[in-house]
Short mmCIF file of C-alpha atoms and ligand atoms in Angstrom, two decimals:
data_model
loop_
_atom_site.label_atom_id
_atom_site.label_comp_id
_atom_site.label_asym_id
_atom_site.label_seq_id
_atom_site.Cartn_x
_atom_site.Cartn_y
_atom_site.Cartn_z
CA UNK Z 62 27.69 -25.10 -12.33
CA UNK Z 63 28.18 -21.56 -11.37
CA UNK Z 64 25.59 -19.27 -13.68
CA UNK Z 65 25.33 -14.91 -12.98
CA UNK Z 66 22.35 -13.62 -13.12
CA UNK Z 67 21.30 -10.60 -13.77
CA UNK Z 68 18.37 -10.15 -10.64
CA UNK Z 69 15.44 -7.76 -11.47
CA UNK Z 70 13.92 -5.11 -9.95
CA UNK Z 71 10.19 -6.28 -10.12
CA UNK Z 72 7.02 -4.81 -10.23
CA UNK Z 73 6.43 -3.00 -6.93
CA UNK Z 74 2.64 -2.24 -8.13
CA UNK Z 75 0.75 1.14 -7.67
CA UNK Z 76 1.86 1.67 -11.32
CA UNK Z 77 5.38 2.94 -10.07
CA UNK Z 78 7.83 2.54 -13.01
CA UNK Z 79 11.40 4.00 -11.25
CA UNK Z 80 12.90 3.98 -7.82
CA UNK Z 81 15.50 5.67 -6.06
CA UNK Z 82 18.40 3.52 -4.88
CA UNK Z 83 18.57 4.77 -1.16
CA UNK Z 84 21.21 2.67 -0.16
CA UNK Z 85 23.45 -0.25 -1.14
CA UNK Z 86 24.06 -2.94 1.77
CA UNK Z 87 25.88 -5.26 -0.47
CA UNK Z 88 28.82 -4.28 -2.90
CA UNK Z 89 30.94 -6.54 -5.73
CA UNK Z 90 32.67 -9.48 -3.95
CA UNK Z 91 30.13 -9.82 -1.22
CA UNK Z 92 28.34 -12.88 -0.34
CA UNK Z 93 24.74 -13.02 0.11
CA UNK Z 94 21.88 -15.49 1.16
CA UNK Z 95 18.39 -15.53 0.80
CA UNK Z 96 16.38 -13.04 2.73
CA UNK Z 97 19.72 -10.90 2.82
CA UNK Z 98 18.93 -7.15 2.62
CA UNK Z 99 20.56 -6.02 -0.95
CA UNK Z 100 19.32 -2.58 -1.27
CA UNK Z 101 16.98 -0.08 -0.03
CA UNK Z 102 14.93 1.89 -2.85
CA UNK Z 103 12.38 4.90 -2.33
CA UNK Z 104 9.17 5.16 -5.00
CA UNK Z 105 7.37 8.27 -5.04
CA UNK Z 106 5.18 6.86 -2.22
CA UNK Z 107 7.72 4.98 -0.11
CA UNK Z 108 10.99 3.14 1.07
CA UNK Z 109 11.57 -0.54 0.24
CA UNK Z 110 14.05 -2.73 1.12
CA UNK Z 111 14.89 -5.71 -1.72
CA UNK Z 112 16.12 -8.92 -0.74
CA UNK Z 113 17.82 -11.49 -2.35
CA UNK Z 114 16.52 -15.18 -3.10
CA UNK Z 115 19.66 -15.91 -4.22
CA UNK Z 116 22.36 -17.52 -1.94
CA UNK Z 117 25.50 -16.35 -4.37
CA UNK Z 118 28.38 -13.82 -4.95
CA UNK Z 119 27.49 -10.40 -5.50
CA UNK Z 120 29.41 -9.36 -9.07
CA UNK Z 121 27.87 -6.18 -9.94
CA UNK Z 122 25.93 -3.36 -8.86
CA UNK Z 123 24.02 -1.70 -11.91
CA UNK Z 124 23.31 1.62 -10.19
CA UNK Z 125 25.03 3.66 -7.96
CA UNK Z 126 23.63 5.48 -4.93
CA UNK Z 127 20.79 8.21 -5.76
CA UNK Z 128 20.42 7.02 -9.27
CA UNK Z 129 17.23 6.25 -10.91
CA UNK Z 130 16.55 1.84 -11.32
CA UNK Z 131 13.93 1.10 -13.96
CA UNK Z 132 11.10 -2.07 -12.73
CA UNK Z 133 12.30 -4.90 -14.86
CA UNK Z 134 16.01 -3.76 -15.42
CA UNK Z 135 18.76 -5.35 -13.50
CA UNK Z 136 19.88 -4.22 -10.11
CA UNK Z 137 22.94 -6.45 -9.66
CA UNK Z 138 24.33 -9.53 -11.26
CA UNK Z 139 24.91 -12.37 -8.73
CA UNK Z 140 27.13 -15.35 -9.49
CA UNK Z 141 24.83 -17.91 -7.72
CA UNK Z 142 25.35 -22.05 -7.84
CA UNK Z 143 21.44 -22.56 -8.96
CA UNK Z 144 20.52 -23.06 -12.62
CA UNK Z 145 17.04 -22.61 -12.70
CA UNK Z 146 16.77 -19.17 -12.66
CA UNK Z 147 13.38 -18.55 -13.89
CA UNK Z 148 11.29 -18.60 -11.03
CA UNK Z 149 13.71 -16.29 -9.03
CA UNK Z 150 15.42 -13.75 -11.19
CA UNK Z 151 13.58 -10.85 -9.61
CA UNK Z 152 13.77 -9.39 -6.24
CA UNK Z 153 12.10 -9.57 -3.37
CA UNK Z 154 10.47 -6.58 -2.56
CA UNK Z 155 10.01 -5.94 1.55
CA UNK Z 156 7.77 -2.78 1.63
CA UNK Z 157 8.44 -1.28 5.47
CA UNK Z 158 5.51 -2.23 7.23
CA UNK Z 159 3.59 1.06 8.11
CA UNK Z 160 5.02 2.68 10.53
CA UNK Z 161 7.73 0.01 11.27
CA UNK Z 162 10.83 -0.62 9.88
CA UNK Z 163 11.60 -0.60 13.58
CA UNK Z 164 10.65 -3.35 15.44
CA UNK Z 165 9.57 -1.59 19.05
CA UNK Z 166 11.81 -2.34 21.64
CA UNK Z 167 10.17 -3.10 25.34
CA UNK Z 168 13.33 -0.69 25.99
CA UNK Z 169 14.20 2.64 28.10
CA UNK Z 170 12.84 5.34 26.76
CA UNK Z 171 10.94 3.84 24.34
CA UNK Z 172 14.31 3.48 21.88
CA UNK Z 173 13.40 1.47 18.86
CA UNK Z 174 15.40 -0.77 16.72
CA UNK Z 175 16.05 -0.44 13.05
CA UNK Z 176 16.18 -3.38 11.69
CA UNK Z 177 14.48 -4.47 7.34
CA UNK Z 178 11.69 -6.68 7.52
CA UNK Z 179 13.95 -9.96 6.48
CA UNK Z 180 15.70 -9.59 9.24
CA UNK Z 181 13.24 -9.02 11.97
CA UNK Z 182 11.39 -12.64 9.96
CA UNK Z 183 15.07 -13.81 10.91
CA UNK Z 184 14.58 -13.13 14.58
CA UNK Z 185 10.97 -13.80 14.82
CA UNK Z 186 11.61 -17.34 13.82
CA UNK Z 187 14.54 -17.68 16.28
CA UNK Z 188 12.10 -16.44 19.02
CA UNK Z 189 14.30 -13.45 19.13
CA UNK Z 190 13.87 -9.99 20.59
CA UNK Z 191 15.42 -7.43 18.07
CA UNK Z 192 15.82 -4.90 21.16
CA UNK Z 193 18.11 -7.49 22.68
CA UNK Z 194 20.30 -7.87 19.88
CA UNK Z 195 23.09 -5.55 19.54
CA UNK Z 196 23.15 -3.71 16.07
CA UNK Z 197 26.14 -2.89 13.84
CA UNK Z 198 25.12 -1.20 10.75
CA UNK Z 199 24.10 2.50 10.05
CA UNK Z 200 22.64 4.00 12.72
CA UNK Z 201 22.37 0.95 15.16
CA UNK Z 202 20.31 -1.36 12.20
CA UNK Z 203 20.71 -4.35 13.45
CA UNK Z 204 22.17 -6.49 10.54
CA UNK Z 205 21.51 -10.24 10.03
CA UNK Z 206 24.92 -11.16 10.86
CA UNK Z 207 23.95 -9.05 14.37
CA UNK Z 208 20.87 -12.03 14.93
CA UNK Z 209 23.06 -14.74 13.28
CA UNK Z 210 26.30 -13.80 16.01
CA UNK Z 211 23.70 -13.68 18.89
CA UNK Z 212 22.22 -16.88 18.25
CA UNK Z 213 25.81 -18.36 18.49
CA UNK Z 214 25.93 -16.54 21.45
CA UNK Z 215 28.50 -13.88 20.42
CA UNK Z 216 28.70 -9.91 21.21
CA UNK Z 217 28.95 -6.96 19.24
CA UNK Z 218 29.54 -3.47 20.03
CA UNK Z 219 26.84 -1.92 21.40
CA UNK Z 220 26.55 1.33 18.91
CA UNK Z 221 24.42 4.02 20.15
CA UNK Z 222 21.11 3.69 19.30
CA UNK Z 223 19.36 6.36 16.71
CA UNK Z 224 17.48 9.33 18.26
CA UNK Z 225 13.74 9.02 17.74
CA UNK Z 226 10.42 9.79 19.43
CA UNK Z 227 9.68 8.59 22.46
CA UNK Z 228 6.98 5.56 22.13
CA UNK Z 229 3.85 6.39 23.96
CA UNK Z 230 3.19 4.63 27.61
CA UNK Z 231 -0.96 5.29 27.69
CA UNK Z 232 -3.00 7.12 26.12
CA UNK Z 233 -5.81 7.77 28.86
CA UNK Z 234 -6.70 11.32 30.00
CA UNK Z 235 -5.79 12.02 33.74
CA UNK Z 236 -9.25 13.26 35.37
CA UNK Z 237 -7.50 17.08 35.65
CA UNK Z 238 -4.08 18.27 34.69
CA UNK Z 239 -2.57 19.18 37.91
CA UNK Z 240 0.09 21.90 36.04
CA UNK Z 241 -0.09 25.58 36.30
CA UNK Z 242 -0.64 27.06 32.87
CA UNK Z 243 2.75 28.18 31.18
CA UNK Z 244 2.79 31.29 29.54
CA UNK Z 245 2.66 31.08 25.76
CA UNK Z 246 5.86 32.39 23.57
CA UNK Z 247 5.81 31.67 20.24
CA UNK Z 248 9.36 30.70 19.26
CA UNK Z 249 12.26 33.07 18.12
CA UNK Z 250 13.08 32.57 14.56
CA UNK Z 251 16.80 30.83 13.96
CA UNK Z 252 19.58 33.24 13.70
CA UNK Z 253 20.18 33.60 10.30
CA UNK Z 254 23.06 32.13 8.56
CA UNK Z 255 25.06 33.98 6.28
CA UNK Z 256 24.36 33.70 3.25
CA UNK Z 257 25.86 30.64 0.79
CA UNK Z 258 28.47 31.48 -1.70
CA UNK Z 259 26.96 32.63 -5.08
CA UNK Z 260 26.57 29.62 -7.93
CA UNK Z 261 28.44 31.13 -10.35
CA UNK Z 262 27.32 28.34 -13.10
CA UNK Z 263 23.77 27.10 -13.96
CA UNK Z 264 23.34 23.60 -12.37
CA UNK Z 265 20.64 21.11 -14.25
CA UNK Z 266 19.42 18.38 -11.86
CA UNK Z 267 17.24 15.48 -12.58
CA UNK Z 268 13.72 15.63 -10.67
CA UNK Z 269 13.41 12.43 -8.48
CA UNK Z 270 11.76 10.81 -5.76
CA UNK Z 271 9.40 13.67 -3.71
CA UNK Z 272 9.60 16.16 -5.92
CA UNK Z 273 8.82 14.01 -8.84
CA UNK Z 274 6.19 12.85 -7.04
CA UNK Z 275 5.05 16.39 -6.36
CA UNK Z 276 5.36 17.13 -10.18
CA UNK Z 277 2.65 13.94 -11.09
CA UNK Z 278 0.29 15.03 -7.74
CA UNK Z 279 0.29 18.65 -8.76
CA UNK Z 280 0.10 17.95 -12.64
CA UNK Z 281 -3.32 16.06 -12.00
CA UNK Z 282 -4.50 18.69 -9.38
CA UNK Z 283 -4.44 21.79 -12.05
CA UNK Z 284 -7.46 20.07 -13.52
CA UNK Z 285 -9.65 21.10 -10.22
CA UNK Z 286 -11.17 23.97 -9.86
CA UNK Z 287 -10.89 25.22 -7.07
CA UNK Z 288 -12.67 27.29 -4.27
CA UNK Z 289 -11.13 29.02 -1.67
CA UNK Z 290 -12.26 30.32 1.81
CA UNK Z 291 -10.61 32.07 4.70
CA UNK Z 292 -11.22 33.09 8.32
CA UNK Z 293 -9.56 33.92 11.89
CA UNK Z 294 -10.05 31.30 14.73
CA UNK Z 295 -8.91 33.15 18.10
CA UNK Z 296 -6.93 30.42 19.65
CA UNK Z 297 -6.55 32.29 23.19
CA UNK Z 298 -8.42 29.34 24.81
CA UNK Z 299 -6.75 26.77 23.29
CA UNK Z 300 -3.23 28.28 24.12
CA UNK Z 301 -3.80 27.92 27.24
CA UNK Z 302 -5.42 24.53 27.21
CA UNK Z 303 -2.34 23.32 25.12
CA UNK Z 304 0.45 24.76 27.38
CA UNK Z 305 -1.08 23.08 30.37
CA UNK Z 306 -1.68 19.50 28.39
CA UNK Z 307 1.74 19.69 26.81
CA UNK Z 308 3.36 19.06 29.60
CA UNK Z 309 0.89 16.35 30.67
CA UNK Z 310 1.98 14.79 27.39
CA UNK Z 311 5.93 15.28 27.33
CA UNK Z 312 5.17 13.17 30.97
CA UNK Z 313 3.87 10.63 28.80
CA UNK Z 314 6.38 10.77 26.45
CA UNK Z 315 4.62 12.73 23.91
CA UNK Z 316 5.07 16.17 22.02
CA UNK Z 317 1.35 17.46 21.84
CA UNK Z 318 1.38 20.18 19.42
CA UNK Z 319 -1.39 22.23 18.15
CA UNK Z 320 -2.02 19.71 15.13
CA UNK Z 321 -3.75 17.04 17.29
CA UNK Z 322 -6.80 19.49 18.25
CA UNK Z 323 -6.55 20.71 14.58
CA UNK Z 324 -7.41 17.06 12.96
CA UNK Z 325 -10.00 16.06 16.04
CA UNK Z 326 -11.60 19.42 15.16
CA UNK Z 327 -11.86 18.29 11.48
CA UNK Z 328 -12.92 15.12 12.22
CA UNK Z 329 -15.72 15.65 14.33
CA UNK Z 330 -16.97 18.45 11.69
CA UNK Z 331 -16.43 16.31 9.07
CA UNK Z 332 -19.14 13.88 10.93
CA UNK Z 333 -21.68 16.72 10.11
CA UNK Z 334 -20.56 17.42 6.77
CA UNK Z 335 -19.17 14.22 5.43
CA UNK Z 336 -19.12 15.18 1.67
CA UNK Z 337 -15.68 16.99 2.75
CA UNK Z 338 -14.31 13.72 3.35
CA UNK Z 339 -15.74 12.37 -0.13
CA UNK Z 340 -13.72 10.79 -2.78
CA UNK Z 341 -14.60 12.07 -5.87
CA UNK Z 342 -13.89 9.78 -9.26
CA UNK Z 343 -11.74 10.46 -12.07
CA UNK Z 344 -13.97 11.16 -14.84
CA UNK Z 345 -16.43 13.26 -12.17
CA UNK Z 346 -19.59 10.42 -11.93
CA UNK Z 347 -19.48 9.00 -8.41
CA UNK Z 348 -18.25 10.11 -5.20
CA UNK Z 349 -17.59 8.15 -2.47
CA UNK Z 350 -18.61 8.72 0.95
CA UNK Z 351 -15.19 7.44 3.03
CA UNK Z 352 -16.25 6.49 6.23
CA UNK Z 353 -12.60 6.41 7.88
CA UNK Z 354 -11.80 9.76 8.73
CA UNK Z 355 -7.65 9.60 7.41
CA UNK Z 356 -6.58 13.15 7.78
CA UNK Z 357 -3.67 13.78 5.92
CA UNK Z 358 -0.75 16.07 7.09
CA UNK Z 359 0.98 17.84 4.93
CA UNK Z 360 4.93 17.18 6.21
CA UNK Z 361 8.05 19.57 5.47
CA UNK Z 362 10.75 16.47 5.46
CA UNK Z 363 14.77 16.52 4.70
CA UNK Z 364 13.11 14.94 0.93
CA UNK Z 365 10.91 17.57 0.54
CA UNK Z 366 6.70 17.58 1.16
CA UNK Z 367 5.28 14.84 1.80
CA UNK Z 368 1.57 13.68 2.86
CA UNK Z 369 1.18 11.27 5.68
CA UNK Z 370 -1.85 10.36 7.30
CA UNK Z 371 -3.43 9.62 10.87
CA UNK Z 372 -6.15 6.92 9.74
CA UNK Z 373 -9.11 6.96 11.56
CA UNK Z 374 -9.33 10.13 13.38
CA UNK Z 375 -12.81 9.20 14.63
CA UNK Z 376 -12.55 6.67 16.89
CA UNK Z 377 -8.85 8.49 18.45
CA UNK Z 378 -8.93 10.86 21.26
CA UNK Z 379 -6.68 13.41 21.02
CA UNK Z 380 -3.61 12.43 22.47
CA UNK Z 381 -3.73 8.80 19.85
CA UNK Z 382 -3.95 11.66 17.28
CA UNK Z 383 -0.56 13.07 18.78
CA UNK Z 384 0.90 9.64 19.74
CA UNK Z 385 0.20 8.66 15.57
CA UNK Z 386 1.71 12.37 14.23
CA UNK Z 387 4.91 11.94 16.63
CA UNK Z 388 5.19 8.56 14.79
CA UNK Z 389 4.87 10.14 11.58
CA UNK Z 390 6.99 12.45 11.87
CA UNK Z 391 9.90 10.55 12.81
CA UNK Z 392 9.64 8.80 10.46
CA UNK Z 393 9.26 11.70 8.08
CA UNK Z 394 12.70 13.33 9.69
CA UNK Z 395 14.20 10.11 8.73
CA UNK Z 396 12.54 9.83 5.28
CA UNK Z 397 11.07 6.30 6.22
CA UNK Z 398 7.39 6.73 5.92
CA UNK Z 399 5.67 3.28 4.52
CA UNK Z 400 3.27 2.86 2.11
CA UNK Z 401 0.51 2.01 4.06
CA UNK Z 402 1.19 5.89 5.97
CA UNK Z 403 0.94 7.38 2.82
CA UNK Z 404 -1.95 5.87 1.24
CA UNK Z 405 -5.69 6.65 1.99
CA UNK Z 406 -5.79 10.07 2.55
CA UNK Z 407 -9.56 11.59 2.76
CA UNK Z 408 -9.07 14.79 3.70
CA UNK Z 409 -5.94 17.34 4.44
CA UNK Z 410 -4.56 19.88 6.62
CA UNK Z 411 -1.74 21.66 6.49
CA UNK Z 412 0.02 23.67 8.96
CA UNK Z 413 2.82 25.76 7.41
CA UNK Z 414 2.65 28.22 10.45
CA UNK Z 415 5.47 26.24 12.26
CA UNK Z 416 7.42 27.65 9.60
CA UNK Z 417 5.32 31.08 9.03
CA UNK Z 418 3.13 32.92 7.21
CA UNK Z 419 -0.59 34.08 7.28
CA UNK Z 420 -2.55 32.84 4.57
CA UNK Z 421 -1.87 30.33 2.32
CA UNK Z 422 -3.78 28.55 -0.98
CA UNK Z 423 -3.56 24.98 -0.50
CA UNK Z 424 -4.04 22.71 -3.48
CA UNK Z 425 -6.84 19.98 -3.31
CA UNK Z 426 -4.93 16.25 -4.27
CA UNK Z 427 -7.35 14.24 -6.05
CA UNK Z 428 -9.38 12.53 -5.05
CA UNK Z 429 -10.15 14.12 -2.14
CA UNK Z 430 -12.67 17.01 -2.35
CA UNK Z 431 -10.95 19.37 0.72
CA UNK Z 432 -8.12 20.64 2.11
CA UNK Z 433 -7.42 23.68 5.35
CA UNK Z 434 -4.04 25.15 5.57
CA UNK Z 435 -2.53 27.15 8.98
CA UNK Z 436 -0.28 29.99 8.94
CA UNK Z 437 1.15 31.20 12.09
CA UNK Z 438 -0.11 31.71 15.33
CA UNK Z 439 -0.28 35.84 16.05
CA UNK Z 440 -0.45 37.51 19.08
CA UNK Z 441 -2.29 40.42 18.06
CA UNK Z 442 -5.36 43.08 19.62
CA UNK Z 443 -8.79 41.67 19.44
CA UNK Z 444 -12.53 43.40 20.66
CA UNK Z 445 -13.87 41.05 23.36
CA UNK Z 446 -17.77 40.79 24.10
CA UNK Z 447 -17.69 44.00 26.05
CA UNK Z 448 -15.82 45.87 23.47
CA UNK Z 449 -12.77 45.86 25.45
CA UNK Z 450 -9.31 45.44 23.58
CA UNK Z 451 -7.48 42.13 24.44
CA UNK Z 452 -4.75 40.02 23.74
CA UNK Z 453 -5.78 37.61 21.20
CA UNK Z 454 -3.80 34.22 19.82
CA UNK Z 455 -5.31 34.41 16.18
CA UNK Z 456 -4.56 31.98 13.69
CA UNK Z 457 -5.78 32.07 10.05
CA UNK Z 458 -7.11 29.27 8.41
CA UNK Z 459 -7.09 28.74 3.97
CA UNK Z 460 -9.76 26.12 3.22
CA UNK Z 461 -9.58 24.95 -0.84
CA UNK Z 462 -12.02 22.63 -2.11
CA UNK Z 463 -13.27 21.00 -5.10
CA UNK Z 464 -15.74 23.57 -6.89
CA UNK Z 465 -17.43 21.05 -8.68
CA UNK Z 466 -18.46 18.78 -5.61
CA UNK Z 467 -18.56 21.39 -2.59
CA UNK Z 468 -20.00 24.42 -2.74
CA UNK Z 469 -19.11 27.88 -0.80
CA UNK Z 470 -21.67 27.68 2.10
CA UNK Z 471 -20.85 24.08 3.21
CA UNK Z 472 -17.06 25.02 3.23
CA UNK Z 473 -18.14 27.88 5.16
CA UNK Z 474 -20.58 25.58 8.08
CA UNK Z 475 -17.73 23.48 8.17
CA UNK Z 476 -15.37 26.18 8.92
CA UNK Z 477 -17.96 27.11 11.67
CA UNK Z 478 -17.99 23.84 13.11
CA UNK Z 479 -14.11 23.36 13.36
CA UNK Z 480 -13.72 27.27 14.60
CA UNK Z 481 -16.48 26.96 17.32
CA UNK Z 482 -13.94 23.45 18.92
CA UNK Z 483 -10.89 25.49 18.52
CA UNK Z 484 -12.06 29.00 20.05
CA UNK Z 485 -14.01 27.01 22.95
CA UNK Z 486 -12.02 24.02 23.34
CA UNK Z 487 -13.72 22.63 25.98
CA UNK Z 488 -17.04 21.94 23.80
CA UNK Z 489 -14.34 19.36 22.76
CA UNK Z 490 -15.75 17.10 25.92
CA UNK Z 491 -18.73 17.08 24.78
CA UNK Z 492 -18.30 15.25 21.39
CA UNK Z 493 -15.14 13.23 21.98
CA UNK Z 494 -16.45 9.23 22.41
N1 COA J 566 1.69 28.78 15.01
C1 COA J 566 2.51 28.90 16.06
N2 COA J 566 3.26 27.87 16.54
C2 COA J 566 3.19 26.70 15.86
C3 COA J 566 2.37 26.52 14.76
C4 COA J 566 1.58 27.62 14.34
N3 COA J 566 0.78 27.50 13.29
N4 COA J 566 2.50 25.26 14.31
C5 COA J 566 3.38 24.66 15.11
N5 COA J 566 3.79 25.52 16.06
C6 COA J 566 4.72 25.24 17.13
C7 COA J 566 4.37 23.93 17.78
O1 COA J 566 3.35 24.09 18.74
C8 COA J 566 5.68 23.54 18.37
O2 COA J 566 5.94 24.34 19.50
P1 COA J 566 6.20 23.72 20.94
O3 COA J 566 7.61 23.26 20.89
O4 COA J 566 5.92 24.80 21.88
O5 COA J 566 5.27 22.56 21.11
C9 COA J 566 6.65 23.97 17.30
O6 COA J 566 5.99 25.00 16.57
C10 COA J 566 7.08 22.85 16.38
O7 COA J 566 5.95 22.15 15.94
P2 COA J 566 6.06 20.96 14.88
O8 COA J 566 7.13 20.03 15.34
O9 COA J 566 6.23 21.49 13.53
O10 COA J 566 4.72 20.16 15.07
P3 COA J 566 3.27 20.40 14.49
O11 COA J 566 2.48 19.23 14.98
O12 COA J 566 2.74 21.73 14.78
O13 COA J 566 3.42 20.25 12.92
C11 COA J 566 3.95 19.20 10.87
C12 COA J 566 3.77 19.03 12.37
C13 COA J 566 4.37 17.88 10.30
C14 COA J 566 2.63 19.65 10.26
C15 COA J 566 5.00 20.30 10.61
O14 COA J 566 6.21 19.94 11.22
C16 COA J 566 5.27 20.56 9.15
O15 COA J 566 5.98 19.82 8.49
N6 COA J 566 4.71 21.69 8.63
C17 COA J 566 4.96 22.12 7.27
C18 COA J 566 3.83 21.68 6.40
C19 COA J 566 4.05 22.16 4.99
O16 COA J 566 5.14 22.17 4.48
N7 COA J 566 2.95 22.61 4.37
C20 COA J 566 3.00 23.17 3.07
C21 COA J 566 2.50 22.22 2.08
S1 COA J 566 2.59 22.91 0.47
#
């Protein structure tokens, strides 16, 4: 007896009521199976990819692409051969495994392959190697059909795979970087592009995903108040240092950017001021002492900002820091950041200066206590010791913090702490475990 049912978006948890439908891998007329990938969804934390538990005929999609699905509303009706329906008439939710909604390949260049977590279970149980299998879908995914034709020994086109980060071979230091320091240019800006063509009619769009996330975080925010404080950290040393280890790292694979040496900084002067990295509760009573040092990063994506983190900054060196920040941020660029990279944050940094600016006032996101913000490195004249004029890398730095936890001074010995690594980055040596 044939039966449609009308299958569910369930409750994804974390309180989130609405999701984005990202994508639609199924459409009327199509047959699916259990553990079949039906749609891909984005909360205001992360992406998820539903499955079915239905083997059945799809008959209707409720929502098109980019609209708005409601937990406990349909998604789709499926005309399935089971009666008992109750147990099953929601969806499986698949939340991307942090950082991996690829499954690493062992392959060149450290390609991954895209591939929802159903599927990879699919291979996994067939003692399968995703990287071996060749992927059809969007953007080299490798479908289920892809692991279903290779275990019948079949062929598909070999599509070309998705640019992304290089994986990282090692992470150990070499004893001394045996590359001549590069001069330092700060990148041209892009040529500007004329300019669009004018609106000509007001345009009323429904807030979703990010920035309805940013609405909620920011909403809850305004009740801080905040503190600010601001200084210069001469970053001539660490130029240097950077240009010589940068291309150390691209050897390895790696992009080492400034960032890395920003969060280590943080991290090892958060160890002497660890109410920075405090968790304060809603109604003000307790705070909470985190002892993982998760440094969020404040990420400019396609979606709009977005605050990854790099969990456990005190027990990485520096280059883990970059490997885990080049893994955030592809999967940033491609809007695939998990849950699990999104949750946790204890303290924040921000660098906007890849983009510009001097100083900046960075909001505090409950319920962390702090958070430092980075305009853009300066080349700019600078006394040294012997009253000389130099050239001097400068960088400005915009700490905010919780007023009613942290007071001005500790802000300010923190600051201290975090200049003194940055300005004489070798004291790094001494500290790092
Ligand atoms: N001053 C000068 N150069 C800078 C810089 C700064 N403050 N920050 C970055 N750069 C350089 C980098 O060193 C890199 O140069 P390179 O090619 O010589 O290595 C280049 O700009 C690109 O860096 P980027 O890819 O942005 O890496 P990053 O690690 O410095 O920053 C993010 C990573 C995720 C923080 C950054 O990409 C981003 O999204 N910033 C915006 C954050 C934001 O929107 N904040 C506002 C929140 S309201």
């Amino acid at each position: 007896l044939n039966k449609v049912i009308p299958y569910k978006l369930s409750d994804i948890g974390e309180g989130i009521r609405e999701v984005v439908i990202l994508e639609w891998y199924v459409k009327p007329g199509d047959k699916v199976a259990q553990f079949d990938s039906i749609c891909e969804v984005k909360s205001d934390k992360a992406s998820v990819t539903i499955t079915s538990r239905y083997d059945g005929t799809v008959t209707k999609l409720h929502y098109e692409t980019d609209d708005v699905a409601f937990v406990g509303q349909p998604l789709l009706d499926i005309d399935t051969e089971e009666n008992d329906e109750t147990s099953k008439d929601e969806d499986v939710i698949e939340p991307e495994p942090s950082g991996d909604l690829t499954n690493k390949t062992s392959g060149i260049g450290g390609v991954k392959t895209l591939a929802t977590p159903a599927v990879r279970r699919l291979a996994t149980e067939n003692n399968l190697n995703l990287a071996d299998i060749a992927g059809t879908g969007k953007d080299g995914r490798v479908l289920k059909e892809d692991v279903l034709r290779h275990i019948e020994g079949g062929s598909a086109p070999v599509p070309t795979p998705a640019p992304v980060a290089p994986a990282p071979q090692t992470h150990s230091m070499p004893p001394s970087a045996p590359h001549a320091p590069a001069p330092q240019t700060l990148k041209a800006a892009a040529p500007r592009a004329p300019p669009p063509a004018p609106a000509g009619q007001d345009r009323t769009v429904q807030l979703k995903g990010v920035t309805k996330a940013m609405v909620k975080a920011m909403t809850e925010a305004l009740k801080i108040p905040h503190f600010g404080y601001g200084d210069e950290i001469n970053m001539t040393q660490l130029v240097e240092l950077r240009s010589r280890l940068k291309v150390v790292a691209e050897e390895r694979g790696l992009k080492l950017s400034y960032m890395p040496f920003f969060i280590k900084a943080a991290s090892l002067a958060l160890t002497h001021y660890p109410v920075l990295n405090s968790s304060v509760d809603a109604t003000c009573e307790n705070l909470t002492y985190k002892a993982a040092h998760n440094i969020g990063v404040a990420m400019d994506t396609p979606e709009g900002l977005v605050v990854p983190c790099v969990k456990n900054v005190q027990g990485l060196s520096i280059f883990e820091v970059a490997a885990e920040l080049n893994r955030l941020q592809s999967l940033g660029l491609a809007g695939k950041l998990g849950q699990a990279d999104l949750s946790g944050v204890t303290f924040s940094l921000s660098n906007i200066g890849n983009i510009g600016g001097t100083y900046t006032k960075p909001v505090v996101m409950p319920p962390n206590v702090a958070i430092g913000a980075m305009g853009r490195i300066q080349v700019v004249p600078r006394f040294d010791e012997n009253g000389e004029i130099t050239k001097a890398h400068i960088i400005n730095v915009s700490w905010s913090a919780d007023h009613r936890i942290i007071d001005g001074a500790t802000m300010a010995r923190f600051s201290n702490l975090w200049k003194q690594y940055l300005e004489d980055p070798l004291s790094f040596v001494l500290d790092l475990k």
